[in-house]
Each structure stands twice: as C-alpha cells, then as structure tokens.
Amino acid sequence: MSKLKIFITISFISILQAPLMAQSYSSETIKSLAKSFVEKNIETPKHGKVVITPADIDPRIEIKPCKIPLSLNIPENNSSRNVNVKISCEDSTSWVLFLPVRVETQIPVLIANQSISKGSLLDNTNIELTYIDQFELRGEAIKDINEIIGAKAKRTLTKGRPISPRSFCVVCKGDNVDIIAKSAVFMIQTEGVALKDANIGEQIRVKNNRSGRTVTGTVSDDHKVIIN
C-alpha cells in the first residue's frame, strides 16, 4: 500500500514537471482572436451595427508557438475607426505582434433603390433601408420609412444615395390638405392649400379654402395639418 502511494506521488510530480506543450497559431486564428477581442471591447450604436475587419498578416512574419494562452489588449491613442490590437505571448520565448483592425460603424438609412424622378411618390417599390458607414454620410438622413411613404421627390434622386429631409416633401406647395383645428373640447376640420413644402413635424402655412385666411399648423403623420 505504501509503495502504491509513493508511485502515485512520484507520477503526480512528474506530470507537474513535464514541459507544457506549445500551441501553434495560424494567421487566420490570430485575426479571429483579434476580431473577437475588439467586438467585446467596443460599443455598438443603438440603431446601427459594427463591421470589424482585421488586416492581413504579412506571410513573411513567423508566428511562433506559445506555451500559455495569448494576451490581447488595445493600447491607448487609437482612433474610433482604426485600432492596433497588441497580441503577445508571455512565455519564456516571448513575442509581440500589433495587428491593425478597421472598425466601421454603420447606421441605417433610407436610399433610393432606383433613379427617382422629380415629383414621383416615394413608396416601398423605390426606396429601401440599408446600412452605410457613418463617416460617409453627409448631412441628415432618414431611417424611419413611415416618415417618407407617400411623400414626393423634390428633385431627381440618384440610385443608391441616402435620402435627406431636403429631398422630399410630405406636404408640398400647392397640395390640397385637411386643416384640423382642435382643443381639449372641440375639433373643426376644413380644406385648404399648402403654401410651402413641409415634412412630418414641421410647421407650414396653409390657406383656408372657405375663409381665404392663411393659418400656420404642423404636419401630422397622417399628412394632415394640425392647429392647436
């Protein structure tokens, strides 16, 4: 029995003293580790998504095996679009590799999926939602399709270009509109004509067809003009 205990003890010590097997890493494995690390350490926009693209590793670089798990971190002084991920092996034959990683933040925008002529109605057949790099966006864009369905193009819209509030009008100058005057206790509805272009939530001057008076109201989401 005592000999068995001695044998087990010696065997256990031998295992502890045995050299650790070094883990080999391919270039693609290193890129995958860097991508996963960046994904876990950056903030994703509320209504957008992030596309992470590690750079290719020069095939002339020799990635030596490592006896312990690799260490990854992002040093300071990195831009929001590009980061250098520090990948290091900290065993007895240590090495360090810096891998550039491109971080592209994409946001949802509505675009014309075909060339749209001036005066055409915008609907599900000629507009669609897509994602683009936020740094490529110039000016304000629309992401809610409900804000634009039934609107008219104020100028020719190029295929693939984001649609801005200035490129369409929900109520356009000369359009017939319903004017609704309301309070907590009553509501009056009449017809009028728009005297300018406006979109949902914007104020607009309209002429009352019955009285001939010009009033100012707000365009509602059902394309009516509300006067409170």
PDB file of C-alpha atoms in Angstrom:
ATOM      1  CA  MET A   1       0.000   0.000   0.000  1.00  0.00           C
ATOM      2  CA  SER A   2       2.808   2.415   0.897  1.00  0.00           C
ATOM      3  CA  LYS A   3       4.603   1.574  -2.359  1.00  0.00           C
ATOM      4  CA  LEU A   4       1.428   2.428  -4.272  1.00  0.00           C
ATOM      5  CA  LYS A   5       1.229   5.836  -2.535  1.00  0.00           C
ATOM      6  CA  ILE A   6       4.859   6.547  -3.378  1.00  0.00           C
ATOM      7  CA  PHE A   7       4.274   5.595  -7.012  1.00  0.00           C
ATOM      8  CA  ILE A   8       1.224   7.855  -7.276  1.00  0.00           C
ATOM      9  CA  THR A   9       3.098  10.757  -5.659  1.00  0.00           C
ATOM     10  CA  ILE A  10       6.083  10.383  -7.977  1.00  0.00           C
ATOM     11  CA  SER A  11       3.783  10.151 -11.021  1.00  0.00           C
ATOM     12  CA  PHE A  12       1.904  13.330  -9.988  1.00  0.00           C
ATOM     13  CA  ILE A  13       5.162  15.266  -9.521  1.00  0.00           C
ATOM     14  CA  SER A  14       6.347  14.044 -12.916  1.00  0.00           C
ATOM     15  CA  ILE A  15       3.191  15.385 -14.540  1.00  0.00           C
ATOM     16  CA  LEU A  16       3.663  18.787 -12.877  1.00  0.00           C
ATOM     17  CA  GLN A  17       7.273  18.935 -14.001  1.00  0.00           C
ATOM     18  CA  ALA A  18       6.551  17.846 -17.583  1.00  0.00           C
ATOM     19  CA  PRO A  19       7.150  20.597 -20.126  1.00  0.00           C
ATOM     20  CA  LEU A  20       3.998  22.352 -21.388  1.00  0.00           C
ATOM     21  CA  MET A  21       3.077  21.731 -24.997  1.00  0.00           C
ATOM     22  CA  ALA A  22       3.322  24.908 -27.065  1.00  0.00           C
ATOM     23  CA  GLN A  23       0.215  25.955 -29.019  1.00  0.00           C
ATOM     24  CA  SER A  24       0.683  26.899 -32.657  1.00  0.00           C
ATOM     25  CA  TYR A  25      -1.338  29.731 -34.194  1.00  0.00           C
ATOM     26  CA  SER A  26      -2.088  30.362 -37.850  1.00  0.00           C
ATOM     27  CA  SER A  27      -2.522  33.853 -39.295  1.00  0.00           C
ATOM     28  CA  GLU A  28      -6.275  33.301 -39.616  1.00  0.00           C
ATOM     29  CA  THR A  29      -6.523  32.216 -35.974  1.00  0.00           C
ATOM     30  CA  ILE A  30      -4.690  35.364 -34.855  1.00  0.00           C
ATOM     31  CA  LYS A  31      -7.056  37.512 -36.960  1.00  0.00           C
ATOM     32  CA  SER A  32     -10.085  35.731 -35.494  1.00  0.00           C
ATOM     33  CA  LEU A  33      -8.822  36.275 -31.932  1.00  0.00           C
ATOM     34  CA  ALA A  34      -8.244  39.983 -32.624  1.00  0.00           C
ATOM     35  CA  LYS A  35     -11.709  40.397 -34.176  1.00  0.00           C
ATOM     36  CA  SER A  36     -13.445  38.704 -31.229  1.00  0.00           C
ATOM     37  CA  PHE A  37     -11.461  40.814 -28.753  1.00  0.00           C
ATOM     38  CA  VAL A  38     -12.425  44.080 -30.471  1.00  0.00           C
ATOM     39  CA  GLU A  39     -16.099  43.010 -30.674  1.00  0.00           C
ATOM     40  CA  LYS A  40     -16.172  42.520 -26.905  1.00  0.00           C
ATOM     41  CA  ASN A  41     -14.477  45.836 -26.140  1.00  0.00           C
ATOM     42  CA  ILE A  42     -16.273  48.405 -28.306  1.00  0.00           C
ATOM     43  CA  GLU A  43     -19.721  49.914 -28.001  1.00  0.00           C
ATOM     44  CA  THR A  44     -22.293  49.135 -30.691  1.00  0.00           C
ATOM     45  CA  PRO A  45     -24.581  52.044 -31.666  1.00  0.00           C
ATOM     46  CA  LYS A  46     -28.215  51.699 -30.579  1.00  0.00           C
ATOM     47  CA  HIS A  47     -29.682  51.600 -34.078  1.00  0.00           C
ATOM     48  CA  GLY A  48     -26.600  50.537 -36.006  1.00  0.00           C
ATOM     49  CA  LYS A  49     -24.040  47.789 -36.300  1.00  0.00           C
ATOM     50  CA  VAL A  50     -20.268  47.448 -36.335  1.00  0.00           C
ATOM     51  CA  VAL A  51     -18.213  45.765 -39.049  1.00  0.00           C
ATOM     52  CA  ILE A  52     -14.765  44.689 -37.827  1.00  0.00           C
ATOM     53  CA  THR A  53     -12.064  43.815 -40.365  1.00  0.00           C
ATOM     54  CA  PRO A  54      -8.589  42.730 -39.181  1.00  0.00           C
ATOM     55  CA  ALA A  55      -5.711  43.434 -41.558  1.00  0.00           C
ATOM     56  CA  ASP A  56      -3.910  40.578 -43.285  1.00  0.00           C
ATOM     57  CA  ILE A  57      -0.717  39.414 -41.634  1.00  0.00           C
ATOM     58  CA  ASP A  58       2.431  39.557 -43.740  1.00  0.00           C
ATOM     59  CA  PRO A  59       3.181  35.926 -44.678  1.00  0.00           C
ATOM     60  CA  ARG A  60       6.868  36.597 -44.002  1.00  0.00           C
ATOM     61  CA  ILE A  61       6.124  37.050 -40.297  1.00  0.00           C
ATOM     62  CA  GLU A  62       6.773  33.885 -38.336  1.00  0.00           C
ATOM     63  CA  ILE A  63       4.205  33.319 -35.592  1.00  0.00           C
ATOM     64  CA  LYS A  64       5.982  31.181 -33.047  1.00  0.00           C
ATOM     65  CA  PRO A  65       4.110  28.693 -30.834  1.00  0.00           C
ATOM     66  CA  CYS A  66       3.238  29.782 -27.300  1.00  0.00           C
ATOM     67  CA  LYS A  67       3.085  27.634 -24.186  1.00  0.00           C
ATOM     68  CA  ILE A  68       0.446  29.787 -22.465  1.00  0.00           C
ATOM     69  CA  PRO A  69      -2.736  31.500 -23.733  1.00  0.00           C
ATOM     70  CA  LEU A  70      -2.076  34.637 -25.761  1.00  0.00           C
ATOM     71  CA  SER A  71      -2.620  38.042 -24.164  1.00  0.00           C
ATOM     72  CA  LEU A  72      -4.598  40.695 -26.072  1.00  0.00           C
ATOM     73  CA  ASN A  73      -5.193  44.366 -25.351  1.00  0.00           C
ATOM     74  CA  ILE A  74      -5.857  47.651 -27.141  1.00  0.00           C
ATOM     75  CA  PRO A  75      -3.252  50.302 -26.300  1.00  0.00           C
ATOM     76  CA  GLU A  76      -4.350  53.912 -25.895  1.00  0.00           C
ATOM     77  CA  ASN A  77      -4.306  56.611 -28.614  1.00  0.00           C
ATOM     78  CA  ASN A  78      -6.377  54.680 -31.114  1.00  0.00           C
ATOM     79  CA  SER A  79      -8.899  56.344 -33.403  1.00  0.00           C
ATOM     80  CA  SER A  80     -12.527  55.255 -33.430  1.00  0.00           C
ATOM     81  CA  ARG A  81     -12.114  53.807 -36.928  1.00  0.00           C
ATOM     82  CA  ASN A  82      -8.800  52.006 -36.582  1.00  0.00           C
ATOM     83  CA  VAL A  83      -7.248  50.216 -33.632  1.00  0.00           C
ATOM     84  CA  ASN A  84      -3.995  48.339 -33.153  1.00  0.00           C
ATOM     85  CA  VAL A  85      -4.542  45.179 -31.172  1.00  0.00           C
ATOM     86  CA  LYS A  86      -1.482  44.100 -29.201  1.00  0.00           C
ATOM     87  CA  ILE A  87      -1.160  40.309 -29.240  1.00  0.00           C
ATOM     88  CA  SER A  88       1.593  38.865 -27.102  1.00  0.00           C
ATOM     89  CA  CYS A  89       2.988  35.580 -25.911  1.00  0.00           C
ATOM     90  CA  GLU A  90       4.436  35.879 -22.434  1.00  0.00           C
ATOM     91  CA  ASP A  91       6.141  32.539 -22.001  1.00  0.00           C
ATOM     92  CA  SER A  92       9.919  32.006 -21.819  1.00  0.00           C
ATOM     93  CA  THR A  93      10.287  32.821 -25.533  1.00  0.00           C
ATOM     94  CA  SER A  94       8.010  35.850 -25.548  1.00  0.00           C
ATOM     95  CA  TRP A  95       6.911  37.750 -28.669  1.00  0.00           C
ATOM     96  CA  VAL A  96       4.597  40.661 -29.541  1.00  0.00           C
ATOM     97  CA  LEU A  97       2.505  41.346 -32.647  1.00  0.00           C
ATOM     98  CA  PHE A  98       0.491  44.502 -33.386  1.00  0.00           C
ATOM     99  CA  LEU A  99      -2.436  43.862 -35.717  1.00  0.00           C
ATOM    100  CA  PRO A 100      -4.348  46.810 -37.270  1.00  0.00           C
ATOM    101  CA  VAL A 101      -8.111  46.334 -37.139  1.00  0.00           C
ATOM    102  CA  ARG A 102     -10.597  48.506 -39.032  1.00  0.00           C
ATOM    103  CA  VAL A 103     -13.777  49.350 -37.111  1.00  0.00           C
ATOM    104  CA  GLU A 104     -16.617  50.539 -39.330  1.00  0.00           C
ATOM    105  CA  THR A 105     -19.750  51.835 -37.599  1.00  0.00           C
ATOM    106  CA  GLN A 106     -22.743  51.503 -39.900  1.00  0.00           C
ATOM    107  CA  ILE A 107     -26.098  53.191 -39.374  1.00  0.00           C
ATOM    108  CA  PRO A 108     -29.466  52.512 -41.039  1.00  0.00           C
ATOM    109  CA  VAL A 109     -30.580  54.965 -43.738  1.00  0.00           C
ATOM    110  CA  LEU A 110     -33.189  55.015 -46.465  1.00  0.00           C
ATOM    111  CA  ILE A 111     -31.857  55.094 -50.011  1.00  0.00           C
ATOM    112  CA  ALA A 112     -33.361  55.204 -53.485  1.00  0.00           C
ATOM    113  CA  ASN A 113     -33.113  51.704 -54.975  1.00  0.00           C
ATOM    114  CA  GLN A 114     -33.575  53.182 -58.449  1.00  0.00           C
ATOM    115  CA  SER A 115     -33.441  56.574 -60.119  1.00  0.00           C
ATOM    116  CA  ILE A 116     -36.494  58.546 -58.954  1.00  0.00           C
ATOM    117  CA  SER A 117     -37.723  61.488 -60.998  1.00  0.00           C
ATOM    118  CA  LYS A 118     -38.857  64.793 -59.509  1.00  0.00           C
ATOM    119  CA  GLY A 119     -42.474  64.730 -58.356  1.00  0.00           C
ATOM    120  CA  SER A 120     -42.648  60.923 -58.035  1.00  0.00           C
ATOM    121  CA  LEU A 121     -44.251  59.354 -54.983  1.00  0.00           C
ATOM    122  CA  LEU A 122     -41.927  57.519 -52.606  1.00  0.00           C
ATOM    123  CA  ASP A 123     -43.010  54.046 -51.506  1.00  0.00           C
ATOM    124  CA  ASN A 124     -41.782  50.502 -50.847  1.00  0.00           C
ATOM    125  CA  THR A 125     -41.054  49.942 -54.539  1.00  0.00           C
ATOM    126  CA  ASN A 126     -38.449  52.681 -54.986  1.00  0.00           C
ATOM    127  CA  ILE A 127     -36.882  53.127 -51.535  1.00  0.00           C
ATOM    128  CA  GLU A 128     -35.244  50.676 -49.138  1.00  0.00           C
ATOM    129  CA  LEU A 129     -33.385  50.568 -45.839  1.00  0.00           C
ATOM    130  CA  THR A 130     -29.664  49.835 -45.886  1.00  0.00           C
ATOM    131  CA  TYR A 131     -26.575  50.365 -43.699  1.00  0.00           C
ATOM    132  CA  ILE A 132     -23.717  52.712 -44.552  1.00  0.00           C
ATOM    133  CA  ASP A 133     -20.544  53.890 -42.842  1.00  0.00           C
ATOM    134  CA  GLN A 134     -21.477  56.838 -40.628  1.00  0.00           C
ATOM    135  CA  PHE A 135     -18.336  58.695 -41.749  1.00  0.00           C
ATOM    136  CA  GLU A 136     -19.529  58.568 -45.350  1.00  0.00           C
ATOM    137  CA  LEU A 137     -22.878  60.150 -44.511  1.00  0.00           C
ATOM    138  CA  ARG A 138     -23.167  63.806 -45.493  1.00  0.00           C
ATOM    139  CA  GLY A 139     -25.891  65.714 -43.680  1.00  0.00           C
ATOM    140  CA  GLU A 140     -29.051  64.334 -42.104  1.00  0.00           C
ATOM    141  CA  ALA A 141     -30.603  61.098 -43.354  1.00  0.00           C
ATOM    142  CA  ILE A 142     -33.936  59.351 -42.815  1.00  0.00           C
ATOM    143  CA  LYS A 143     -34.165  55.889 -41.247  1.00  0.00           C
ATOM    144  CA  ASP A 144     -37.918  55.627 -40.485  1.00  0.00           C
ATOM    145  CA  ILE A 145     -39.786  54.560 -43.603  1.00  0.00           C
ATOM    146  CA  ASN A 146     -43.081  55.792 -42.112  1.00  0.00           C
ATOM    147  CA  GLU A 147     -41.796  59.366 -42.392  1.00  0.00           C
ATOM    148  CA  ILE A 148     -41.451  59.126 -46.137  1.00  0.00           C
ATOM    149  CA  ILE A 149     -44.119  56.792 -47.550  1.00  0.00           C
ATOM    150  CA  GLY A 150     -46.434  58.839 -49.786  1.00  0.00           C
ATOM    151  CA  ALA A 151     -44.080  61.829 -49.949  1.00  0.00           C
ATOM    152  CA  LYS A 152     -42.977  63.401 -53.234  1.00  0.00           C
ATOM    153  CA  ALA A 153     -39.423  63.744 -54.505  1.00  0.00           C
ATOM    154  CA  LYS A 154     -38.494  67.449 -54.738  1.00  0.00           C
ATOM    155  CA  ARG A 155     -35.715  66.670 -57.198  1.00  0.00           C
ATOM    156  CA  THR A 156     -34.313  63.696 -59.084  1.00  0.00           C
ATOM    157  CA  LEU A 157     -32.940  61.132 -56.621  1.00  0.00           C
ATOM    158  CA  THR A 158     -29.919  59.068 -57.642  1.00  0.00           C
ATOM    159  CA  LYS A 159     -29.950  55.309 -57.152  1.00  0.00           C
ATOM    160  CA  GLY A 160     -28.046  54.248 -54.017  1.00  0.00           C
ATOM    161  CA  ARG A 161     -27.867  57.728 -52.480  1.00  0.00           C
ATOM    162  CA  PRO A 162     -29.247  58.361 -48.969  1.00  0.00           C
ATOM    163  CA  ILE A 163     -32.500  60.318 -48.866  1.00  0.00           C
ATOM    164  CA  SER A 164     -32.315  63.552 -46.854  1.00  0.00           C
ATOM    165  CA  PRO A 165     -35.244  65.605 -45.483  1.00  0.00           C
ATOM    166  CA  ARG A 166     -34.479  68.270 -48.091  1.00  0.00           C
ATOM    167  CA  SER A 167     -35.014  65.870 -50.988  1.00  0.00           C
ATOM    168  CA  PHE A 168     -38.725  65.210 -50.434  1.00  0.00           C
ATOM    169  CA  CYS A 169     -41.890  66.801 -49.069  1.00  0.00           C
ATOM    170  CA  VAL A 170     -44.749  65.046 -47.292  1.00  0.00           C
ATOM    171  CA  VAL A 171     -46.911  68.109 -47.969  1.00  0.00           C
ATOM    172  CA  CYS A 172     -45.762  70.074 -50.998  1.00  0.00           C
ATOM    173  CA  LYS A 173     -46.590  73.609 -52.054  1.00  0.00           C
ATOM    174  CA  GLY A 174     -49.959  73.636 -53.855  1.00  0.00           C
ATOM    175  CA  ASP A 175     -51.163  70.352 -52.318  1.00  0.00           C
ATOM    176  CA  ASN A 176     -54.733  70.133 -51.037  1.00  0.00           C
ATOM    177  CA  VAL A 177     -54.689  69.389 -47.308  1.00  0.00           C
ATOM    178  CA  ASP A 178     -57.094  68.767 -44.450  1.00  0.00           C
ATOM    179  CA  ILE A 179     -56.833  71.504 -41.821  1.00  0.00           C
ATOM    180  CA  ILE A 180     -57.792  70.336 -38.348  1.00  0.00           C
ATOM    181  CA  ALA A 181     -58.231  72.859 -35.548  1.00  0.00           C
ATOM    182  CA  LYS A 182     -58.681  71.188 -32.189  1.00  0.00           C
ATOM    183  CA  SER A 183     -58.573  71.678 -28.453  1.00  0.00           C
ATOM    184  CA  ALA A 184     -59.489  69.551 -25.459  1.00  0.00           C
ATOM    185  CA  VAL A 185     -63.214  70.122 -26.048  1.00  0.00           C
ATOM    186  CA  PHE A 186     -63.773  70.530 -29.803  1.00  0.00           C
ATOM    187  CA  MET A 187     -62.387  69.790 -33.284  1.00  0.00           C
ATOM    188  CA  ILE A 188     -63.080  71.544 -36.578  1.00  0.00           C
ATOM    189  CA  GLN A 189     -61.969  70.187 -39.936  1.00  0.00           C
ATOM    190  CA  THR A 190     -61.835  72.041 -43.230  1.00  0.00           C
ATOM    191  CA  GLU A 191     -59.896  72.025 -46.500  1.00  0.00           C
ATOM    192  CA  GLY A 192     -57.007  74.192 -47.553  1.00  0.00           C
ATOM    193  CA  VAL A 193     -53.975  74.573 -49.805  1.00  0.00           C
ATOM    194  CA  ALA A 194     -50.326  74.309 -48.718  1.00  0.00           C
ATOM    195  CA  LEU A 195     -48.315  77.493 -49.326  1.00  0.00           C
ATOM    196  CA  LYS A 196     -44.899  75.828 -48.854  1.00  0.00           C
ATOM    197  CA  ASP A 197     -43.188  72.438 -48.625  1.00  0.00           C
ATOM    198  CA  ALA A 198     -43.021  70.652 -45.264  1.00  0.00           C
ATOM    199  CA  ASN A 199     -42.410  67.248 -43.695  1.00  0.00           C
ATOM    200  CA  ILE A 200     -43.860  65.499 -40.655  1.00  0.00           C
ATOM    201  CA  GLY A 201     -43.465  67.591 -37.505  1.00  0.00           C
ATOM    202  CA  GLU A 202     -42.642  70.800 -39.390  1.00  0.00           C
ATOM    203  CA  GLN A 203     -44.756  73.953 -39.374  1.00  0.00           C
ATOM    204  CA  ILE A 204     -46.426  75.047 -42.573  1.00  0.00           C
ATOM    205  CA  ARG A 205     -48.561  77.949 -43.799  1.00  0.00           C
ATOM    206  CA  VAL A 206     -51.838  76.919 -45.417  1.00  0.00           C
ATOM    207  CA  LYS A 207     -54.735  78.853 -46.930  1.00  0.00           C
ATOM    208  CA  ASN A 208     -58.244  78.013 -45.715  1.00  0.00           C
ATOM    209  CA  ASN A 209     -60.400  77.445 -48.822  1.00  0.00           C
ATOM    210  CA  ARG A 210     -63.591  78.601 -47.116  1.00  0.00           C
ATOM    211  CA  SER A 211     -62.446  81.750 -45.341  1.00  0.00           C
ATOM    212  CA  GLY A 212     -59.461  82.628 -47.502  1.00  0.00           C
ATOM    213  CA  ARG A 213     -57.410  83.143 -44.336  1.00  0.00           C
ATOM    214  CA  THR A 214     -53.815  81.980 -44.020  1.00  0.00           C
ATOM    215  CA  VAL A 215     -53.055  79.950 -40.912  1.00  0.00           C
ATOM    216  CA  THR A 216     -50.000  78.098 -39.585  1.00  0.00           C
ATOM    217  CA  GLY A 217     -50.126  74.495 -38.426  1.00  0.00           C
ATOM    218  CA  THR A 218     -47.991  71.360 -38.014  1.00  0.00           C
ATOM    219  CA  VAL A 219     -47.864  68.461 -40.459  1.00  0.00           C
ATOM    220  CA  SER A 220     -49.018  65.251 -38.757  1.00  0.00           C
ATOM    221  CA  ASP A 221     -48.005  61.689 -39.513  1.00  0.00           C
ATOM    222  CA  ASP A 222     -51.256  61.150 -41.472  1.00  0.00           C
ATOM    223  CA  HIS A 223     -50.426  64.083 -43.769  1.00  0.00           C
ATOM    224  CA  LYS A 224     -52.899  66.452 -42.145  1.00  0.00           C
ATOM    225  CA  VAL A 225     -52.169  69.973 -40.856  1.00  0.00           C
ATOM    226  CA  ILE A 226     -52.977  70.355 -37.161  1.00  0.00           C
ATOM    227  CA  ILE A 227     -53.721  73.688 -35.482  1.00  0.00           C
ATOM    228  CA  ASN A 228     -53.872  73.510 -31.700  1.00  0.00           C
TER     229      ASN A 228
END
